[in-house]
Coordinates of C-alpha atoms and ligand atoms in Angstrom, one line a residue:
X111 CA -3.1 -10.5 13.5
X112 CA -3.5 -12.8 16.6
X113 CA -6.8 -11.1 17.7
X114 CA -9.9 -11.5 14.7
X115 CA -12.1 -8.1 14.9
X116 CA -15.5 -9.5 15.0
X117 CA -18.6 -7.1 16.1
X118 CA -21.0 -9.3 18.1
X119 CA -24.9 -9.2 18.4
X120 CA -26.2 -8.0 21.4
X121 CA -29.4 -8.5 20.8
X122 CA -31.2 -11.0 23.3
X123 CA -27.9 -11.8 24.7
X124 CA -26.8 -12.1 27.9
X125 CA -23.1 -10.6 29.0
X126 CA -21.9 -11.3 32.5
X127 CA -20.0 -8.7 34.6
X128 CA -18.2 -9.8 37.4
X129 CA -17.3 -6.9 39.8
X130 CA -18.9 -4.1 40.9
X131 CA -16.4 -1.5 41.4
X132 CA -15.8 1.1 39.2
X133 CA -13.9 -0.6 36.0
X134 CA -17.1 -2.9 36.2
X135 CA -19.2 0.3 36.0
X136 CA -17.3 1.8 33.2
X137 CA -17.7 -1.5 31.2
X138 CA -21.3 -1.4 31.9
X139 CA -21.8 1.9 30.6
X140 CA -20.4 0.6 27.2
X141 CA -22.0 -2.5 27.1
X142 CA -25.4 0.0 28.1
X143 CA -25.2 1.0 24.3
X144 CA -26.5 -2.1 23.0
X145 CA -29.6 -4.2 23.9
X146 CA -27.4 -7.0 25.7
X147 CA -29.0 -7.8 29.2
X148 CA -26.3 -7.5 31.6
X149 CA -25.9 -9.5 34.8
X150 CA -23.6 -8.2 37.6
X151 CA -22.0 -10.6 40.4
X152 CA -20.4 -8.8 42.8
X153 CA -21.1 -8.3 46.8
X154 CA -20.9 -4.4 46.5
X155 CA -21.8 -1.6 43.5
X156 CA -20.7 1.9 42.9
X157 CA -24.0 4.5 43.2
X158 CA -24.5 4.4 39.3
X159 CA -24.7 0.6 39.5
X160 CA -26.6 0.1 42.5
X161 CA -29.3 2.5 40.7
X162 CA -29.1 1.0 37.7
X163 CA -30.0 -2.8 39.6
X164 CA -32.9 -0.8 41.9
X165 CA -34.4 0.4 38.7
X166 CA -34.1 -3.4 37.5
X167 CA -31.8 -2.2 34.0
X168 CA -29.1 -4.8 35.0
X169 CA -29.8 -7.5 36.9
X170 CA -27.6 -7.9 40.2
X171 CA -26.7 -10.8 42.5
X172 CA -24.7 -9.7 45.8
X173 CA -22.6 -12.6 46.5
X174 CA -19.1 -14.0 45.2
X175 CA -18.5 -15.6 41.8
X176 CA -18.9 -19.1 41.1
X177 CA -17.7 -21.1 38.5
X178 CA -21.8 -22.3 37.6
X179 CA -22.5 -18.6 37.3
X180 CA -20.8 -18.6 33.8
X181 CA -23.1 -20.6 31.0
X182 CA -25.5 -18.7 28.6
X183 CA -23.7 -15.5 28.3
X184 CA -22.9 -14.2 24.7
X185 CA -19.7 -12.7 26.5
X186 CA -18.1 -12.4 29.9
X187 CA -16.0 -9.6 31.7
X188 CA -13.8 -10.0 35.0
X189 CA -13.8 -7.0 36.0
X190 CA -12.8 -7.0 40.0
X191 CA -9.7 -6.0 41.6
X192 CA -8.4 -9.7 42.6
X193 CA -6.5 -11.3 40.1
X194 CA -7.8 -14.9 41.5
X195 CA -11.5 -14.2 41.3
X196 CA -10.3 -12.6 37.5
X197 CA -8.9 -15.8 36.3
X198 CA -11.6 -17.9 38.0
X199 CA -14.0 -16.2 35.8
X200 CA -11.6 -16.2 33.0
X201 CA -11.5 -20.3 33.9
X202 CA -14.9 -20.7 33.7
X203 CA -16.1 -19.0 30.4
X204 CA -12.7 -20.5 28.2
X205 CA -14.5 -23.6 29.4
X206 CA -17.6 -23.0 28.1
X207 CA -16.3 -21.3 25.2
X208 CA -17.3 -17.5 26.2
X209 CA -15.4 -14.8 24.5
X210 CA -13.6 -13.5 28.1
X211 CA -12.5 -9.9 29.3
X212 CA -10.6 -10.0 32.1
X213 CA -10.2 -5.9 32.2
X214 CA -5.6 -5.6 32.9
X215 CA -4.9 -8.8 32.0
X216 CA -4.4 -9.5 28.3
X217 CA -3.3 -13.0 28.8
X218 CA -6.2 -14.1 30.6
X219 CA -8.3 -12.6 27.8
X220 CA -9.7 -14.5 24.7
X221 CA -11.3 -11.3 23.9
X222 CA -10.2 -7.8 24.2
X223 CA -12.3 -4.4 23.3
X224 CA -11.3 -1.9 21.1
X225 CA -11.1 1.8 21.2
X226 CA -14.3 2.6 19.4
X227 CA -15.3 5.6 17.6
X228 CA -19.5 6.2 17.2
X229 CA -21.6 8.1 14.7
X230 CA -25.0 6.3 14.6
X231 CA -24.7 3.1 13.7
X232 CA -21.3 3.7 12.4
X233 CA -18.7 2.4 14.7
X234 CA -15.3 2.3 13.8
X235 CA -13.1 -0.2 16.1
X236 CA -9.0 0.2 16.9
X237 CA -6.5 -2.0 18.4
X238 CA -3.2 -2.4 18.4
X239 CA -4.0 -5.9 20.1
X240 CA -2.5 -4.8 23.1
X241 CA 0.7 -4.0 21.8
X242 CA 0.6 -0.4 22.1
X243 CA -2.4 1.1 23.3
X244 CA -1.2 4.7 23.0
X245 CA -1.2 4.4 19.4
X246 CA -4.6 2.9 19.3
X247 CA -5.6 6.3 21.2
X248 CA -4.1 8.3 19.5
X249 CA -5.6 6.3 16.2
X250 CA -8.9 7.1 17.7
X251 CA -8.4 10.5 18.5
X252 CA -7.7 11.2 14.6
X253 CA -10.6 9.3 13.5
X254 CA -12.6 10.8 15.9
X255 CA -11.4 14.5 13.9
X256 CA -11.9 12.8 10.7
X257 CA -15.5 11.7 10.8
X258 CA -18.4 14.6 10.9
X259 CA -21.0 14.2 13.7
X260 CA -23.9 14.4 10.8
X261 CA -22.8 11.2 9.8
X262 CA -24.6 9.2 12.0
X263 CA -27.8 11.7 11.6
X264 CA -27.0 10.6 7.6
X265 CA -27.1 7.1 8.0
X266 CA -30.4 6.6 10.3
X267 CA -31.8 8.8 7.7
X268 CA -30.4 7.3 4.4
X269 CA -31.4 3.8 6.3
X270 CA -34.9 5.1 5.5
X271 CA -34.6 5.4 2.2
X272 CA -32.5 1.9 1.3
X273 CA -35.8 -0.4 0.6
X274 CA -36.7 2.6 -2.1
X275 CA -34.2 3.3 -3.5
X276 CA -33.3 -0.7 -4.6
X277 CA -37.1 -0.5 -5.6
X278 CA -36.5 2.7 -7.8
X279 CA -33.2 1.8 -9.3
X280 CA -31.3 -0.5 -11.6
X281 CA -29.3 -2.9 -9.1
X282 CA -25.8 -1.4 -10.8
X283 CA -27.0 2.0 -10.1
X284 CA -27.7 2.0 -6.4
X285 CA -24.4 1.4 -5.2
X286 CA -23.3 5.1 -7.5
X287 CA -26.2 7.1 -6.3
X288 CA -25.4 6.4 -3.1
X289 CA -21.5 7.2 -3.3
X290 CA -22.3 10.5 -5.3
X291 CA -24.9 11.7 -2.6
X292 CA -22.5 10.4 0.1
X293 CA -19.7 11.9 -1.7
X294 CA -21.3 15.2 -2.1
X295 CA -22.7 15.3 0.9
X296 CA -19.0 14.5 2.7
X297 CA -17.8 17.5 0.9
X298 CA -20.1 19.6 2.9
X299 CA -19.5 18.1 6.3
X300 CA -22.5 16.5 6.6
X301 CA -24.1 19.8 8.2
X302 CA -27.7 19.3 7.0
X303 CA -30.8 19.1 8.9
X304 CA -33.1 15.4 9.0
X305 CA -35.8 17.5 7.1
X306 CA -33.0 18.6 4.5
X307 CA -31.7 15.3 4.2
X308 CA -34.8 13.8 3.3
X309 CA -35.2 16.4 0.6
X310 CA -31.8 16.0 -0.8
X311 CA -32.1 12.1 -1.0
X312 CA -35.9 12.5 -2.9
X313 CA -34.7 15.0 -5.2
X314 CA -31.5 12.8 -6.1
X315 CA -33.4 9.8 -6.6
X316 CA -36.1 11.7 -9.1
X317 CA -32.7 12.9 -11.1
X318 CA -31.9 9.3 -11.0
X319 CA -35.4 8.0 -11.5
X320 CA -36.8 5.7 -14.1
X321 CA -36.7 8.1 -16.5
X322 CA -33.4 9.1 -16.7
X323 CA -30.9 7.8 -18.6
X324 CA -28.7 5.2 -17.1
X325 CA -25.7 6.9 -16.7
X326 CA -22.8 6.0 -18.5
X327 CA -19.8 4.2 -17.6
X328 CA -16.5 6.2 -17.6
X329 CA -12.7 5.6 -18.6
X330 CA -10.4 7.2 -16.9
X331 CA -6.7 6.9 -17.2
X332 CA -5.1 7.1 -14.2
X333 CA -1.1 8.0 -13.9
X334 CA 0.0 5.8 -11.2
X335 CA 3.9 7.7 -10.8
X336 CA 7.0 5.5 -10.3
X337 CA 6.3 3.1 -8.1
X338 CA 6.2 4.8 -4.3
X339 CA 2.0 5.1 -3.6
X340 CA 2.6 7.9 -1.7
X341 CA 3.2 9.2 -4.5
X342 CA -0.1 8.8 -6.3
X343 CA -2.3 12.1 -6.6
X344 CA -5.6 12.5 -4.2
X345 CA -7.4 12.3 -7.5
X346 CA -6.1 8.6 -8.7
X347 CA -6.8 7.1 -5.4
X348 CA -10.3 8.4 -5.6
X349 CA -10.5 6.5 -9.1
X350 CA -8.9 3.6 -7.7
X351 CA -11.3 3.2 -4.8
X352 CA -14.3 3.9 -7.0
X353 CA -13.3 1.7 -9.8
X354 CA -15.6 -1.7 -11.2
X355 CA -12.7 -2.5 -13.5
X356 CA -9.0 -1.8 -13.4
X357 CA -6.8 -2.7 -16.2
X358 CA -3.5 -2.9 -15.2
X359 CA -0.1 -3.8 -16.6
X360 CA 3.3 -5.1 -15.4
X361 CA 5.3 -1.8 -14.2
X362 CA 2.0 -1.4 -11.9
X363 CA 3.2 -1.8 -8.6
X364 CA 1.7 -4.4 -6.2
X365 CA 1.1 -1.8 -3.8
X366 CA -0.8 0.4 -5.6
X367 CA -3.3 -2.2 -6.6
X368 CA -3.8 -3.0 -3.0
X369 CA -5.3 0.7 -3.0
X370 CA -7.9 -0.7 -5.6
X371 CA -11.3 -0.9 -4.5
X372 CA -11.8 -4.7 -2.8
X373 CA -14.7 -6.2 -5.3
X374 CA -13.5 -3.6 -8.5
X375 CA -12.3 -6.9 -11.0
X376 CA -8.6 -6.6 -11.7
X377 CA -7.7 -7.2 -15.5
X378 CA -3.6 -8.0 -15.9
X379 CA -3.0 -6.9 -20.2
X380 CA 0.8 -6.9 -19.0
X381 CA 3.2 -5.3 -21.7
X382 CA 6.4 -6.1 -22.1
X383 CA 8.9 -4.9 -24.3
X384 CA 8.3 -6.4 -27.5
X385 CA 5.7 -8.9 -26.1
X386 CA 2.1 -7.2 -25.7
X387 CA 0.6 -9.9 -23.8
X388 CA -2.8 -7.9 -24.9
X389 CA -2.8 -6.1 -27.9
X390 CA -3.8 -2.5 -27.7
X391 CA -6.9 -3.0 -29.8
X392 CA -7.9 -5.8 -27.7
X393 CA -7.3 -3.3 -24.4
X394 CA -9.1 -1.0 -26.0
X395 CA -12.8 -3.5 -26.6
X396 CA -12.3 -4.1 -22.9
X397 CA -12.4 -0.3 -21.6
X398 CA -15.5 0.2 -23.7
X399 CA -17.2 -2.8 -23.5
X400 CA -17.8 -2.2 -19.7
X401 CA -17.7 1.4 -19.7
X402 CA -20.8 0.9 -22.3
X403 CA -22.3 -1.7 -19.5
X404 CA -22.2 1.5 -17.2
X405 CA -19.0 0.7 -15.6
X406 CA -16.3 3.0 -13.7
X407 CA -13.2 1.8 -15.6
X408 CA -9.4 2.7 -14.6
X409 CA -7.0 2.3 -17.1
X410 CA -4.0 2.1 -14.7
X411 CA -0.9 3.3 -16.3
X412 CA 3.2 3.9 -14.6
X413 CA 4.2 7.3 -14.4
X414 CA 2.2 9.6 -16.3
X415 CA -0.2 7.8 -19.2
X416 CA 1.2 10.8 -21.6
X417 CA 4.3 10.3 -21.2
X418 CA 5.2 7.4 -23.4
X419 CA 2.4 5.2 -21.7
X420 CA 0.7 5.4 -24.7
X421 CA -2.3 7.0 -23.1
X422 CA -3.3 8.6 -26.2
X423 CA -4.2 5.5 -28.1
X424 CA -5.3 4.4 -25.0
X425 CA -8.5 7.0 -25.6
X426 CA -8.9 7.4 -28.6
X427 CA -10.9 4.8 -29.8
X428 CA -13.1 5.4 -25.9
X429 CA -13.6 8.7 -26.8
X430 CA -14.1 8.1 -30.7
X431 CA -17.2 5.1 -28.9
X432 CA -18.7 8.3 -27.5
X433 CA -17.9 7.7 -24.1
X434 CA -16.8 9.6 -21.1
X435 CA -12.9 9.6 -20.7
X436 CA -11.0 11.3 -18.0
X437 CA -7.7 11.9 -17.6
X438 CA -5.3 11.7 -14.3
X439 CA -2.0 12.6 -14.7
X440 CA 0.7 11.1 -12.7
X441 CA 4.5 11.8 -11.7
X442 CA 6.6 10.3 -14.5
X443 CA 9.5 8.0 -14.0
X444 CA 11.7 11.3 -14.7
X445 CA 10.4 13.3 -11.9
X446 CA 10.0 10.4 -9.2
X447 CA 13.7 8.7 -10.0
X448 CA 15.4 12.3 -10.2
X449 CA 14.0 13.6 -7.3
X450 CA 15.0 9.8 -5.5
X451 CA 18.2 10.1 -6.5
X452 CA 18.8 13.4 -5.4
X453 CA 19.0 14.4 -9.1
X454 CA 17.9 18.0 -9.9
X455 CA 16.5 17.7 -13.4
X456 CA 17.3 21.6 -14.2
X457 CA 19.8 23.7 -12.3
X458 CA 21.2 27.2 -12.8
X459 CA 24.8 26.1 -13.1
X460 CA 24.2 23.3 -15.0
X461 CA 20.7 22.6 -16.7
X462 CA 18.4 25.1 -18.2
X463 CA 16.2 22.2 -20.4
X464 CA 15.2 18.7 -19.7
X465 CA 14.8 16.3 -22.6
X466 CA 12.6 13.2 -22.6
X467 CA 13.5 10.9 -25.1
X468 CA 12.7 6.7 -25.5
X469 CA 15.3 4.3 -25.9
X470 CA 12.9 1.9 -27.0
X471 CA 13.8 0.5 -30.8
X472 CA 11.4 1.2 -33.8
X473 CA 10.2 -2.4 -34.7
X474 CA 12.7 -2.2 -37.6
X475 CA 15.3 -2.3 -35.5
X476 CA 16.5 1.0 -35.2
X477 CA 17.2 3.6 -32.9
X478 CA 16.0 6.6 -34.7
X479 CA 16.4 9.3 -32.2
X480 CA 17.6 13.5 -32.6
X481 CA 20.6 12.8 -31.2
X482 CA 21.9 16.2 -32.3
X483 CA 19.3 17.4 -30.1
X484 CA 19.5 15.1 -27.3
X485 CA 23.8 15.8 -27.5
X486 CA 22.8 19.6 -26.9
X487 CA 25.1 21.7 -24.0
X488 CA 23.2 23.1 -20.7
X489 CA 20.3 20.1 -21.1
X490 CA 19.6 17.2 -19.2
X491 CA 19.2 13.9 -21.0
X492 CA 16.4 11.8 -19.4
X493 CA 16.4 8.5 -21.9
X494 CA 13.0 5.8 -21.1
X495 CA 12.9 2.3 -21.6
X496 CA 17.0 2.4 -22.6
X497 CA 18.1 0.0 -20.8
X498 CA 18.9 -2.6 -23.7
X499 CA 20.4 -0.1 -25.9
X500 CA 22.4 1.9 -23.3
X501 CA 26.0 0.4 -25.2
X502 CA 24.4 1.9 -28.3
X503 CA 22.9 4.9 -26.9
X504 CA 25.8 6.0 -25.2
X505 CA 28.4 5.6 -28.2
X506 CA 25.9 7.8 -30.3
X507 CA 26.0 10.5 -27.8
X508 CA 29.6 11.0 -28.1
X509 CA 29.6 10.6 -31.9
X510 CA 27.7 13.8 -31.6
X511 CA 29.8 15.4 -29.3
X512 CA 29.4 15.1 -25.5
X513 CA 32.7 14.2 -23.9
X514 CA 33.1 10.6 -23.3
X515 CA 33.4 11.2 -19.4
X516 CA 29.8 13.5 -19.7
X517 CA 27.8 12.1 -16.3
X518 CA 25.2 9.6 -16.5
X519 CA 23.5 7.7 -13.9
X520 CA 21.0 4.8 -14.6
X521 CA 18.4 4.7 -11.8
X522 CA 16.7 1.0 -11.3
X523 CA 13.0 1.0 -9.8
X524 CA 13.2 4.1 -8.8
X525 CA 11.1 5.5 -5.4
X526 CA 10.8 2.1 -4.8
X527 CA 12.5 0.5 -1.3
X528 CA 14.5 -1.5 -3.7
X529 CA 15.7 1.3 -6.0
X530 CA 19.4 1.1 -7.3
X531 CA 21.2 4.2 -8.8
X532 CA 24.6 3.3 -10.9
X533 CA 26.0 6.4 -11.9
X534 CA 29.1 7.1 -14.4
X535 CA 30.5 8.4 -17.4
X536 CA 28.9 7.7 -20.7
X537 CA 32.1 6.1 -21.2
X538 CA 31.9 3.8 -18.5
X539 CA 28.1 3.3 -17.7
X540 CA 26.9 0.3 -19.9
X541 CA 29.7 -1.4 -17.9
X542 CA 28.9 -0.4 -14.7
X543 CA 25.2 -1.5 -15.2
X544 CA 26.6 -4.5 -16.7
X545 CA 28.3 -5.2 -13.9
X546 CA 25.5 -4.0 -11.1
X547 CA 23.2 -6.6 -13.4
X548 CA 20.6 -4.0 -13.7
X549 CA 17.6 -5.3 -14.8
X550 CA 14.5 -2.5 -14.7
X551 CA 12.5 -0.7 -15.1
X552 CA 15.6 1.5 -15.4
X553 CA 16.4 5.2 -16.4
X554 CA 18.9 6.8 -17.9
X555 CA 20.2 10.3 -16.9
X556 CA 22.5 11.9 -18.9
X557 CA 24.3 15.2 -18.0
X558 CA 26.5 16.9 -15.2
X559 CA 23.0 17.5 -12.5
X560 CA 24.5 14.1 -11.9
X561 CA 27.3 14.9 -9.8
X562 CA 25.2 17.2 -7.8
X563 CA 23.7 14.0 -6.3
X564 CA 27.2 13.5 -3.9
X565 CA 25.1 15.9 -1.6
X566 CA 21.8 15.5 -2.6
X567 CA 21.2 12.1 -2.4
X568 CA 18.6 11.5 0.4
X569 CA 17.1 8.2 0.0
X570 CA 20.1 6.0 -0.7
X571 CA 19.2 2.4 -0.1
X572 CA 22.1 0.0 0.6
X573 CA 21.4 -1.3 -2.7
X574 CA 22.8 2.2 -4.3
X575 CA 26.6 2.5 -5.9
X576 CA 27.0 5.9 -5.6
Ligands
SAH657 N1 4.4 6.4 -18.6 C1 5.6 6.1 -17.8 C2 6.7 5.5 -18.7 C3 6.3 4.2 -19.4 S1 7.6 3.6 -20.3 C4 6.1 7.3 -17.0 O1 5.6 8.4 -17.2 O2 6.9 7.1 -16.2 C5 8.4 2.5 -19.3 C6 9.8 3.1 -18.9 O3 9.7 4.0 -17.9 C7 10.7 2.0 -18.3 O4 11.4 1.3 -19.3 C8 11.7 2.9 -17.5 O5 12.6 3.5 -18.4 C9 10.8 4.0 -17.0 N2 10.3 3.7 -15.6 C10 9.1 3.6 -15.2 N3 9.0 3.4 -13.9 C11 10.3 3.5 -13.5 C12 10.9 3.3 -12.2 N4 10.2 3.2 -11.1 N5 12.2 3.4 -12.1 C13 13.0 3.6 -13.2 N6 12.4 3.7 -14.4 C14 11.1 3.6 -14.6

C-alpha cells in the first residue's frame, strides 16, 4: 500500500486550484462538497467557474501561477493543460509540504483522489492507487448498488439521537442497540421516512430503556468448514463480525480469523491431539463468564462443531448456566475434502452410505471402532483424525474383509491452497503417506468413489499425487 487513505478536514482550510479549464471545474465541483475555501489561479474560467468567482463562492486571481502562490493551503490541485505549469505547482507545494494533485500525472502527485461513493456523511473511498482505475470503477459501481440511498437520511437522523442514547444506556449496550436497529433496519432497505425514523429509534430505546433487563450475552458455536473461508456460511460470518469474544483453536484457519470483528478479543484454547492446551471445563468458565457479562461470544470450531468438534460439551454446561446458546453448523472436513478432491462421497455405481468414523485412540490406548460396520460393501469410509493410526486402521479393515487393494485416499488440509491428496490401496496407503510425509489435518477415504477422482479432480494443486 504505497498511497495511506486518509480523509482530510476541510473545514477553514484553504485548497488551491490551479487551472481554470474544465478538469479544474470538475475538481471544484467535488471539492464544492465540503466547506474548504477554494482559490483558483488561472487567466481564463469555464461559465460555471466564472459564476461561481462573480458570486464570490471561490475566490479567483486571473493571472499565471507562481511558485509564492502555494503556502497555507490544506491541499493543492494542478489542474491545467501544460505539463510545465503542472509540475511547477507540483514543485512548489512538495516544498512546502502540501498534499499535491496534479490531475494525469500520478508521479507528480503526492496525493491522489479516490472514487468516492456518498450517502450523508457516509463516504466510502476506492483506489487501486493508480494501478488499475477500471477496477476502482467498477468497485464503485458495485458499492454504489450495494448501499441504500436511506442510509445517509439514517445517519443524519440516528446522529440526533447519539448524545441520548449514551445518556440512556449502559456503555456495553449502545454499541448492540445500535447494530440491531441498524441491522433491522438494513434488512428493510432503509426505506423509512425522517418522521418514521425518529419513531423507530424512540421506541427501540424505551424497549432498551432503564428498565429493561440488560440483555444477555450469547454463545454461539460457530462451524467454521475445512479451511477455505469461502466456504464459511452467511450466518458464521455474521457471528464472527458481531463477536466480543472468539475462542478459537488450532485447526482454525488464519484466514478465517482475519474475518473476525477488529476489537472482538481473540482467545487461542488450542487442542491438540492428546495435549488440550485448555481443558474443556476451563473453555467452558470462559464462554459463560463473558456471556454472563453480556458478551456476544463465538465458540469458533473446524468443520462442523457436531461433527466430532465436541460441540455438545461445548454447550452443555452454557446452556445448563441458563444462557442463550446458538448453534451454526458448518461444512465438515468430509464434505469440504471430498468435494476438493473430486471425491463423490455417495454414487450410484458405487456408494449408497457414507460412514463417519474417528481414528482418534480411546485414552486407554485402543482403537475401539465397528469395524464390521465400517468394512461394509456399497459404503464409503470417511475415517477423522486417523492419521497416526492409518497402519493400524488399514490392517483392521482387511481383517474384516475389504480386499487389500480396496481404494483409499488420504486428503491433507483439505480446501486449503496447500491441500495434498495421496491416494492408494489400503494395502499400500500408510506407505504412501509415509512417504508423501503427510502431516495434517488429514483424512482418510476409504472405498472405490476414489477412483472416480481420475476425472473429477478439479482443484489439484501441484502439491497433489494423484
Ligand atoms: N469438527 C470437525 C472435525 C474435528 S476433528 C469437522 O467437522 O470437520 C479434526 C479432524 O478433522 C482432523 O484430524 C482431520 O481428520 C479432520 N480435518 C479437519 N479439517 C481438515 C482439513 N482441512 N483437511 C483434512 N482433514 C481435516
Amino acid at each position: 500500500m504505497q498511497y495511506f487513505p486518509v480523509f482530510l478536514d476541510m473545514a477553514s482550510a484553504k485548497v488551491l486550484i490551479v487551472g481554470g479549464g474544465v478538469v479544474a471545474e470538475r475538481k471544484w465541483r467535488l471539492l464544492a462538497k465540503t466547506p474548504a475555501r477554494v482559490e483558483i489561479i488561472a487567466p481564463e474560467l469555464t461559465a460555471a467557474l466564472r459564476e461561481a468567482a462573480d458570486t464570490g463562492v471561490i475566490d479567483w486571481q486571473a493571472r499565471a501561477f507562481v511558485a509564492t502562490d502555494v503556502g497555507d493551503q490544506r491541499l493543492v490541485i494542478a489542474a491545467t493543460a501544460d505539463p510545465e505549469v503542472n509540475h511547477a505547482v507540483a514543485h512548489a507545494a512538495r516544498r512546502a509540504s502540501i498534499p499535491v494533485n496534479v490531475v494525469d500525472d500520478r508521479a507528480a502527485c503526492t496525493a491522489i483522489t479516490p472514487a468516492i461513493v456518498e450517502r450523508g456523511e457516509l463516504v466510502v473511498a476506492i483506489s487501486s492507487q493508480g494501478a488499475m482505475p477500471v477496477l476502482a470503477r467498477r468497485v464503485r459501481e458495485r458499492i454504489e448498488q450495494a448501499l441504500p440511498q436511506g442510509l445517509g437520511a439514517f445517519i443524519a437522523t440516528a446522529g440526533r439521537y447519539r448524545d441520548s442514547v449514551r445518556a440512556q444506556l449502559a456503555p456495553e449496550r449502545v454499541r448492540g442497540f445500535w447494530e440491531r436497529l441498524v441491522d433491522g433496519l438494513w434488512r428493510e432497505g432503509f426505506a423509512e421516512s425522517d418522521a418514521r425514523l425518529a419513531q423507530r429509534i424512540d421506541a427501540a430505546l424505551e424497549r432498551s430503556g432503564d428498565g429493561a433487563a440488560t440483555p444477555p450475552g450469547r454463545v454461539t458455536l460457530v462451524g467454521g468448514g475445512p479451511g477455505d473461508p469461502g466456504l464459511l456460511t452467511l450466518r458464521a460470518l455474521r457471528r464472527l463480525q458481531d463477536a466480543d469474544v472468539v475462542l478459537f483453536d488450532r485447526l482454525v484457519n488464519q484466514a478465517l480469523l482475519d474475518l473476525v470483528r477488529r476489537d472482538a478479543e481473540r482467545i487461542h484454547v488450542g487442542k491438540r491431539r492428546d495435549r488440550h492446551t485448555v481443558p474443556q471445563s476451563d473453555i467452558n468458565a470462559l464462554m459463560i463468564e463473558h456471556a454472563r457479562a453480556g458478551k456476544q461470544v463465538v465458540r469458533l470450531k473446524g468443520g462442523d462443531p457436531f461433527i466430532f468438534g465436541r460441540g455438545g460439551e461445548e454447550i452443555a454446561d452454557v446452556a445448563a448456566a441458563g444462557l442463550q446458546v446458538e448453534v451454526v453448523p458448518g461444512i465438515t472436513a468430509a464434505a469440504g475434502c471430498a468435494a476438493y478432491a473430486g471425491i463423490p462421497l455417495t454414487h450410484r455405481d458405487h456408494a449408497q452410505s457414507c460412514m463417519l468414523v474417528t481414528g482418534h485412540r480411546k485414552a486407554n490406548g485402543v482403537l475401539d471402532l465397528p469395524w464390521a460396520a465400517m468394512a461394509a460393501p456399497q459404503q464409503t469410509l470417511v475415517v477423522y483424525m486417523g492419521l497416526a493410526t492409518l497402519g493400524e486402521l488399514s490392517q483392521r479393515l482387511i481383517e474384516h474383509g475389504l480386499a487389500p487393494d480396496h481404494p483409499c485416499a488420504m486428503v491433507e488440509a483439505g480446501t486449503l491452497q496447500t491441500q495434498r491428496v495421496v491416494t492408494g490401496t489400503l494395502a499400500t496407503i500408510q506407505q504412501s503417506v509415509t512417504v508423501a510425509e503427510l502431516t495434517g489435518p488429514a483424512l482418510l477415504i476409504v472405498g472405490t468413489v476414489v477412483t472416480l477422482r481420475q476425472d473429477l479432480a478439479w482443484f489439484d494443486q501441484a502439491g497433489s499425487t494423484a
